[in-house]
Amino acid sequence: MSGLLLRLAGPLQSWGERSAFTAVRDTAAFPTRSALIGMFAASEGIGREETAGLKRYEKVRLTVRVDRPGVLLPDYHTVGGGFPKARTAATSGGGNKGAAVITRRHYLSDAVFVVAVSAPDDLTEQLAQALRRPHWAPYLGRRSCPPDEPFLLRGHVADPETELLTRVPLSRTAPHGETEEDTIPVEFLREKPTNGGSASSADTVEVNDVPVSFAQQGRTHVGRSLYRTVEPVNRNLAGPQQGLLERLIAYAEERV
């Protein structure tokens, strides 16, 4: 097993928790497994209808570090208003709705997550190559949410979860004031309890975001448990925001 590191940052992100199209298009507070697996599949050119292709990701383990949780931003969204019926939003039956379609779409503004992706060595290499030169461009939950650079921080590391704790720059400023603490608390979301820890020592979150099918007319997901913890991270990883890009690039280009 080895892994890679992704930094998910941008003006807006949206990690929908519901597969159905509803009047309120919500967002989870963190990147969902469905969205990340969809990102990998799109990068590798696996289409929505290719359900069998999703099996290659079953051994992928994801750990999310929450650098900045962001601010919830609702958007009042309309489609098709003010046009003749023939030019309004289409229906599944082949007609037209005749009136504006109104939805309220939720986004995370100014959020930053770093994701450790652990997988068998051959799959890690294939994913890194695909994310560098994707078949379909990756986005942060919705096509209107492109990621900032650097996006792929590292294409291969032996222990990506340790990198999150000890080496990847934090997208936040260290707390001000005199302190003897050499660490700062950071939130993590893991798919299994930490080594030496237990599920009872973490806040368990139940989510329904494991993709079974991405087919347009048959999207299907099943549930999983996440373990939310707050863990100490070296405060030296945080720093002034004006120097953040340079620190991220230096880390991404470091030869190890």
Short mmCIF file of C-alpha atoms in Angstrom, two decimals:
data_model
loop_
_atom_site.label_atom_id
_atom_site.label_comp_id
_atom_site.label_asym_id
_atom_site.label_seq_id
_atom_site.Cartn_x
_atom_site.Cartn_y
_atom_site.Cartn_z
CA MET A 1 0.00 0.00 0.00
CA SER A 2 1.06 3.56 -0.70
CA GLY A 3 -0.86 6.69 -1.56
CA LEU A 4 -1.19 10.20 -2.87
CA LEU A 5 -2.27 13.57 -1.50
CA LEU A 6 -4.95 15.89 -2.88
CA ARG A 7 -5.65 19.46 -1.82
CA LEU A 8 -9.29 20.42 -2.37
CA ALA A 9 -9.51 24.20 -2.31
CA GLY A 10 -11.36 26.83 -4.32
CA PRO A 11 -13.81 29.72 -3.99
CA LEU A 12 -16.72 27.24 -3.81
CA GLN A 13 -17.20 23.53 -3.16
CA SER A 14 -20.37 21.45 -2.91
CA TRP A 15 -20.46 17.81 -1.78
CA GLY A 16 -24.06 16.70 -2.25
CA GLU A 17 -25.37 14.02 0.10
CA ARG A 18 -28.48 13.18 -1.95
CA SER A 19 -28.41 11.49 -5.35
CA ALA A 20 -31.93 12.64 -6.27
CA PHE A 21 -32.59 16.08 -7.76
CA THR A 22 -34.49 17.96 -5.08
CA ALA A 23 -35.55 21.56 -4.60
CA VAL A 24 -32.78 21.99 -2.03
CA ARG A 25 -29.41 20.71 -3.27
CA ASP A 26 -27.47 20.37 -0.04
CA THR A 27 -23.77 19.94 0.68
CA ALA A 28 -21.98 17.81 3.23
CA ALA A 29 -19.47 19.54 5.49
CA PHE A 30 -16.62 17.53 3.92
CA PRO A 31 -15.80 15.76 0.63
CA THR A 32 -17.89 12.61 0.24
CA ARG A 33 -16.50 9.26 -0.84
CA SER A 34 -18.96 9.28 -3.75
CA ALA A 35 -17.57 12.58 -5.06
CA LEU A 36 -13.94 11.51 -4.69
CA ILE A 37 -14.46 8.11 -6.32
CA GLY A 38 -16.37 9.89 -9.09
CA MET A 39 -13.41 12.24 -9.51
CA PHE A 40 -11.02 9.29 -9.85
CA ALA A 41 -13.31 7.50 -12.31
CA ALA A 42 -13.75 10.63 -14.44
CA SER A 43 -10.00 11.23 -14.50
CA GLU A 44 -9.46 7.66 -15.69
CA GLY A 45 -12.19 7.91 -18.33
CA ILE A 46 -14.66 5.53 -16.68
CA GLY A 47 -18.18 6.55 -17.73
CA ARG A 48 -21.25 6.86 -15.51
CA GLU A 49 -22.82 3.70 -16.90
CA GLU A 50 -19.71 1.56 -16.31
CA THR A 51 -20.75 0.23 -12.90
CA ALA A 52 -18.27 -2.65 -13.00
CA GLY A 53 -15.43 -0.14 -13.26
CA LEU A 54 -16.12 1.13 -9.74
CA LYS A 55 -14.93 -2.14 -8.20
CA ARG A 56 -11.31 -1.09 -8.75
CA TYR A 57 -11.76 1.56 -6.02
CA GLU A 58 -13.04 -0.74 -3.29
CA LYS A 59 -9.56 -0.96 -1.69
CA VAL A 60 -9.07 2.81 -1.70
CA ARG A 61 -9.00 4.32 1.81
CA LEU A 62 -9.61 8.03 2.31
CA THR A 63 -8.58 10.28 5.18
CA VAL A 64 -9.68 13.93 5.16
CA ARG A 65 -7.89 16.70 7.04
CA VAL A 66 -10.07 19.78 7.53
CA ASP A 67 -7.78 22.78 7.10
CA ARG A 68 -10.68 25.23 6.81
CA PRO A 69 -14.33 24.11 7.12
CA GLY A 70 -15.57 27.04 5.05
CA VAL A 71 -18.82 28.97 5.35
CA LEU A 72 -22.18 27.63 4.16
CA LEU A 73 -23.41 29.69 1.21
CA PRO A 74 -26.99 29.15 -0.11
CA ASP A 75 -27.66 30.15 -3.73
CA TYR A 76 -31.13 30.87 -5.12
CA HIS A 77 -30.94 29.26 -8.57
CA THR A 78 -33.38 29.32 -11.50
CA VAL A 79 -33.37 27.54 -14.86
CA GLY A 80 -35.56 28.43 -17.84
CA GLY A 81 -37.39 31.50 -16.59
CA GLY A 82 -38.79 34.03 -19.07
CA PHE A 83 -38.64 31.81 -22.16
CA PRO A 84 -41.34 30.22 -24.34
CA LYS A 85 -42.25 26.72 -23.18
CA ALA A 86 -40.23 25.07 -25.96
CA ARG A 87 -37.08 26.71 -24.56
CA THR A 88 -37.64 25.90 -20.89
CA ALA A 89 -36.09 23.05 -18.92
CA ALA A 90 -36.68 19.60 -20.42
CA THR A 91 -38.51 16.79 -18.66
CA SER A 92 -37.51 13.13 -18.52
CA GLY A 93 -40.46 12.33 -20.76
CA GLY A 94 -39.14 14.48 -23.59
CA GLY A 95 -41.35 17.55 -23.07
CA ASN A 96 -40.70 20.87 -21.38
CA LYS A 97 -41.61 22.14 -17.94
CA GLY A 98 -43.09 25.42 -19.15
CA ALA A 99 -41.95 27.45 -16.15
CA ALA A 100 -38.74 28.26 -14.36
CA VAL A 101 -37.19 25.46 -12.29
CA ILE A 102 -36.26 26.85 -8.88
CA THR A 103 -33.65 25.25 -6.63
CA ARG A 104 -31.62 26.36 -3.65
CA ARG A 105 -28.08 25.12 -3.96
CA HIS A 106 -25.71 25.02 -1.02
CA TYR A 107 -21.96 25.58 -1.26
CA LEU A 108 -18.98 25.76 1.07
CA SER A 109 -17.17 29.04 0.58
CA ASP A 110 -13.40 29.30 1.23
CA ALA A 111 -13.11 25.72 2.49
CA VAL A 112 -9.86 23.72 2.25
CA PHE A 113 -9.45 19.96 2.69
CA VAL A 114 -6.39 17.78 2.22
CA VAL A 115 -7.14 14.15 1.39
CA ALA A 116 -4.80 11.20 1.92
CA VAL A 117 -5.67 8.52 -0.64
CA SER A 118 -4.26 5.09 0.30
CA ALA A 119 -4.39 2.26 -2.26
CA PRO A 120 -2.39 -0.67 -3.63
CA ASP A 121 0.82 0.53 -5.29
CA ASP A 122 -0.27 -0.12 -8.88
CA LEU A 123 -3.58 1.71 -8.39
CA THR A 124 -1.82 4.65 -6.70
CA GLU A 125 0.41 5.06 -9.75
CA GLN A 126 -2.50 4.84 -12.17
CA LEU A 127 -4.55 7.38 -10.21
CA ALA A 128 -1.64 9.82 -10.03
CA GLN A 129 -1.12 9.63 -13.78
CA ALA A 130 -4.83 10.13 -14.45
CA LEU A 131 -5.13 13.10 -12.07
CA ARG A 132 -2.15 14.79 -13.74
CA ARG A 133 -3.72 14.33 -17.20
CA PRO A 134 -7.43 13.67 -16.59
CA HIS A 135 -9.78 12.32 -19.24
CA TRP A 136 -12.53 14.54 -17.80
CA ALA A 137 -11.55 17.53 -15.68
CA PRO A 138 -11.94 17.16 -11.91
CA TYR A 139 -14.16 19.54 -9.96
CA LEU A 140 -15.13 20.07 -6.34
CA GLY A 141 -18.53 18.40 -6.27
CA ARG A 142 -20.09 20.45 -9.10
CA ARG A 143 -18.77 21.41 -12.51
CA SER A 144 -19.01 25.09 -11.55
CA CYS A 145 -16.43 24.50 -8.77
CA PRO A 146 -12.93 24.05 -10.27
CA PRO A 147 -10.07 23.28 -7.86
CA ASP A 148 -7.23 25.66 -7.06
CA GLU A 149 -3.63 24.71 -7.70
CA PRO A 150 -1.71 22.87 -6.45
CA PHE A 151 -4.37 20.16 -6.68
CA LEU A 152 -2.29 16.96 -6.67
CA LEU A 153 0.23 17.67 -3.91
CA ARG A 154 2.08 14.36 -4.15
CA GLY A 155 1.59 11.52 -6.62
CA HIS A 156 3.29 8.90 -4.46
CA VAL A 157 4.10 8.73 -0.75
CA ALA A 158 4.68 5.69 1.40
CA ASP A 159 2.41 6.81 4.24
CA PRO A 160 0.01 9.61 3.21
CA GLU A 161 -1.80 9.72 6.57
CA THR A 162 1.44 10.43 8.42
CA GLU A 163 2.18 13.17 5.88
CA LEU A 164 -1.08 14.88 6.88
CA LEU A 165 0.03 14.96 10.52
CA THR A 166 3.65 15.91 10.07
CA ARG A 167 4.50 17.50 6.72
CA VAL A 168 1.69 18.88 4.53
CA PRO A 169 1.38 22.67 5.03
CA LEU A 170 -1.81 23.77 6.75
CA SER A 171 -4.02 26.29 4.96
CA ARG A 172 -4.54 28.33 8.07
CA THR A 173 -2.67 30.77 10.29
CA ALA A 174 -1.38 29.56 13.65
CA PRO A 175 -3.21 31.06 16.66
CA HIS A 176 -1.77 34.37 17.83
CA GLY A 177 -0.39 35.01 21.30
CA GLU A 178 2.24 33.45 23.51
CA THR A 179 1.86 29.74 24.03
CA GLU A 180 3.99 26.83 25.07
CA GLU A 181 2.05 24.45 22.84
CA ASP A 182 3.96 23.22 19.80
CA THR A 183 0.84 21.72 18.21
CA ILE A 184 -2.56 23.00 17.13
CA PRO A 185 -5.83 20.97 17.03
CA VAL A 186 -7.02 19.92 13.58
CA GLU A 187 -10.11 17.91 12.61
CA PHE A 188 -9.74 14.61 10.73
CA LEU A 189 -12.29 12.27 9.17
CA ARG A 190 -11.12 8.67 8.85
CA GLU A 191 -12.67 5.51 7.46
CA LYS A 192 -11.19 3.44 10.26
CA PRO A 193 -10.02 4.30 13.81
CA THR A 194 -6.45 5.51 14.19
CA ASN A 195 -3.70 3.05 15.14
CA GLY A 196 -3.88 2.47 18.87
CA GLY A 197 -7.24 4.19 19.05
CA SER A 198 -10.75 2.87 19.05
CA ALA A 199 -14.06 3.74 17.51
CA SER A 200 -15.34 4.75 20.96
CA SER A 201 -12.69 7.48 21.24
CA ALA A 202 -13.96 9.19 18.08
CA ASP A 203 -17.19 10.86 17.06
CA THR A 204 -18.83 8.35 14.71
CA VAL A 205 -20.61 9.81 11.69
CA GLU A 206 -22.96 7.69 9.57
CA VAL A 207 -23.08 8.70 5.91
CA ASN A 208 -24.68 7.25 2.79
CA ASP A 209 -22.01 8.02 0.19
CA VAL A 210 -20.42 4.78 -1.05
CA PRO A 211 -21.19 4.68 -4.78
CA VAL A 212 -22.67 1.53 -6.29
CA SER A 213 -23.74 3.16 -9.57
CA PHE A 214 -23.36 6.63 -11.09
CA ALA A 215 -25.85 5.90 -13.88
CA GLN A 216 -28.02 8.94 -14.63
CA GLN A 217 -31.28 7.01 -14.14
CA GLY A 218 -30.07 4.68 -11.41
CA ARG A 219 -27.69 6.37 -9.00
CA THR A 220 -27.22 4.11 -6.00
CA HIS A 221 -25.25 4.51 -2.77
CA VAL A 222 -24.78 2.53 0.43
CA GLY A 223 -23.74 3.63 3.90
CA ARG A 224 -20.47 3.67 5.84
CA SER A 225 -19.13 4.92 9.17
CA LEU A 226 -16.66 7.78 9.50
CA TYR A 227 -14.58 8.49 12.60
CA ARG A 228 -14.21 12.20 13.35
CA THR A 229 -11.29 13.16 15.59
CA VAL A 230 -9.41 16.29 16.60
CA GLU A 231 -5.70 15.59 16.56
CA PRO A 232 -2.56 17.61 17.35
CA VAL A 233 -0.63 18.83 14.31
CA ASN A 234 2.74 20.59 14.44
CA ARG A 235 2.04 24.33 14.53
CA ASN A 236 5.02 24.91 12.22
CA LEU A 237 2.84 23.57 9.39
CA ALA A 238 0.64 26.67 9.74
CA GLY A 239 1.89 30.06 8.68
CA PRO A 240 1.06 33.43 7.14
CA GLN A 241 -1.44 33.14 4.29
CA GLN A 242 0.66 35.38 2.06
CA GLY A 243 3.33 32.68 1.95
CA LEU A 244 0.99 29.69 1.70
CA LEU A 245 1.23 29.14 -2.06
CA GLU A 246 5.02 29.13 -1.96
CA ARG A 247 5.02 26.59 0.89
CA LEU A 248 2.56 24.34 -0.92
CA ILE A 249 4.57 24.45 -4.15
CA ALA A 250 7.80 23.73 -2.27
CA TYR A 251 6.17 20.69 -0.66
CA ALA A 252 4.64 19.47 -3.94
CA GLU A 253 7.95 19.78 -5.81
CA GLU A 254 10.13 18.32 -3.08
CA ARG A 255 12.02 15.26 -4.24
CA VAL A 256 11.87 12.39 -1.74
#
